[in-house]
XYZ file of C-alpha atoms in Angstrom:
127
model
C -0.176 50.786 -32.990
C -0.847 52.241 -29.686
C -4.137 52.030 -28.517
C -6.502 54.586 -29.313
C -6.383 57.631 -26.431
C -9.327 59.099 -24.673
C -9.372 60.727 -21.133
C -9.144 58.371 -18.459
C -11.236 58.128 -15.454
C -8.872 59.627 -12.698
C -10.828 56.982 -10.529
C -9.921 54.033 -13.171
C -5.994 53.397 -11.406
C -6.130 49.754 -13.530
C -7.026 51.652 -16.989
C -3.867 54.061 -16.677
C -1.894 51.565 -15.805
C -2.589 49.575 -18.614
C -2.174 53.053 -20.750
C 1.375 52.953 -18.841
C 1.911 49.782 -20.006
C 1.242 50.210 -23.774
C 3.876 53.429 -24.280
C 5.907 51.912 -22.185
C 5.825 48.347 -25.136
C 5.974 50.843 -27.588
C 9.459 52.554 -26.619
C 10.574 49.211 -25.769
C 9.536 47.552 -29.711
C 11.534 50.937 -30.575
C 14.660 50.215 -28.421
C 14.463 46.652 -29.222
C 14.701 47.121 -32.789
C 17.320 49.501 -32.705
C 19.338 47.078 -30.698
C 18.584 44.381 -33.234
C 20.245 46.622 -35.990
C 23.497 46.970 -33.876
C 23.431 43.263 -33.537
C 23.269 42.435 -36.697
C 25.617 44.745 -37.850
C 28.180 43.184 -35.201
C 27.127 40.162 -35.651
C 28.613 40.483 -39.700
C 31.497 42.227 -38.573
C 32.545 38.864 -36.136
C 31.255 36.567 -39.252
C 34.184 38.998 -41.036
C 36.427 37.764 -38.688
C 36.525 40.886 -36.265
C 37.358 40.010 -32.245
C 35.574 40.110 -29.657
C 36.834 42.881 -28.136
C 37.299 44.982 -30.991
C 33.602 44.556 -31.533
C 32.625 45.038 -27.689
C 35.336 48.560 -27.344
C 33.567 49.755 -30.547
C 30.263 49.467 -30.127
C 28.975 53.268 -29.174
C 26.752 53.310 -25.849
C 24.670 52.011 -25.282
C 25.447 48.500 -25.565
C 23.642 46.195 -27.272
C 23.226 44.610 -23.909
C 22.428 47.678 -21.694
C 19.777 48.659 -23.842
C 17.960 44.893 -23.209
C 18.777 45.090 -19.534
C 17.289 48.788 -19.039
C 14.262 47.299 -21.283
C 13.784 44.184 -19.369
C 13.703 46.402 -16.484
C 11.040 48.907 -17.429
C 8.855 45.928 -18.937
C 9.211 44.865 -15.694
C 8.433 47.267 -13.836
C 5.605 48.418 -16.071
C 3.824 45.205 -16.237
C 3.767 44.799 -12.668
C 2.229 48.395 -12.185
C -0.479 46.773 -14.582
C -0.858 43.189 -12.296
C -1.543 45.305 -9.410
C -4.011 47.483 -10.958
C -5.170 44.515 -12.785
C -5.945 42.665 -9.772
C -7.706 45.082 -7.491
C -9.815 46.301 -9.948
C -10.678 43.023 -10.374
C -11.406 42.041 -7.018
C -13.268 45.522 -6.904
C -15.683 43.770 -8.651
C -16.288 41.094 -6.598
C -14.291 38.390 -7.893
C -12.354 36.030 -5.498
C -8.340 36.198 -5.133
C -8.579 32.548 -5.760
C -10.316 33.285 -9.217
C -7.885 35.788 -10.038
C -5.116 33.791 -8.788
C -5.938 31.154 -11.268
C -6.655 34.133 -14.151
C -3.313 35.262 -13.521
C -1.869 31.669 -12.953
C 0.073 32.997 -9.745
C -0.582 31.436 -5.844
C -3.559 33.733 -3.978
C -0.490 34.343 -1.711
C 0.897 36.215 -4.667
C -2.204 38.233 -5.192
C -3.105 38.859 -1.986
C 0.777 40.621 -1.774
C -0.160 42.528 -4.600
C -3.399 43.499 -3.132
C -1.618 44.770 0.288
C 1.079 46.839 -1.614
C -2.280 48.509 -3.176
C -3.188 48.801 0.237
C -6.305 46.580 -0.211
C -6.643 44.072 1.702
C -8.216 40.817 0.908
C -11.757 40.084 2.159
C -12.253 37.850 5.560
C -13.198 34.896 3.473
C -10.620 35.015 0.990
C -7.680 35.584 3.381
């Protein structure tokens, strides 16, 4: 289920960020499959009358909630890098900040902040 692998040009930071995002998505899907299986098991045990404290204290680490928190943090980080690099790549193709903001569904100020993180400043007419 992974994207076709090929060498990413070293100067294509956005493509590298996207490839990293795909890798992280695959890892997170695997983690969530494990979390779901454990959740189903806990649900069966709860429906059989087992108390919540027994379920939580009997669950092996990482707990389901820990797995979910880890996945959310990983996706947030990888998604942020991808969003930032994609915005920079679009700006390098002469796409305006207003247009990028519309494409991303965010404000132009958010795009400006992303580009500043990346060391890319908006042009005078876009600022």
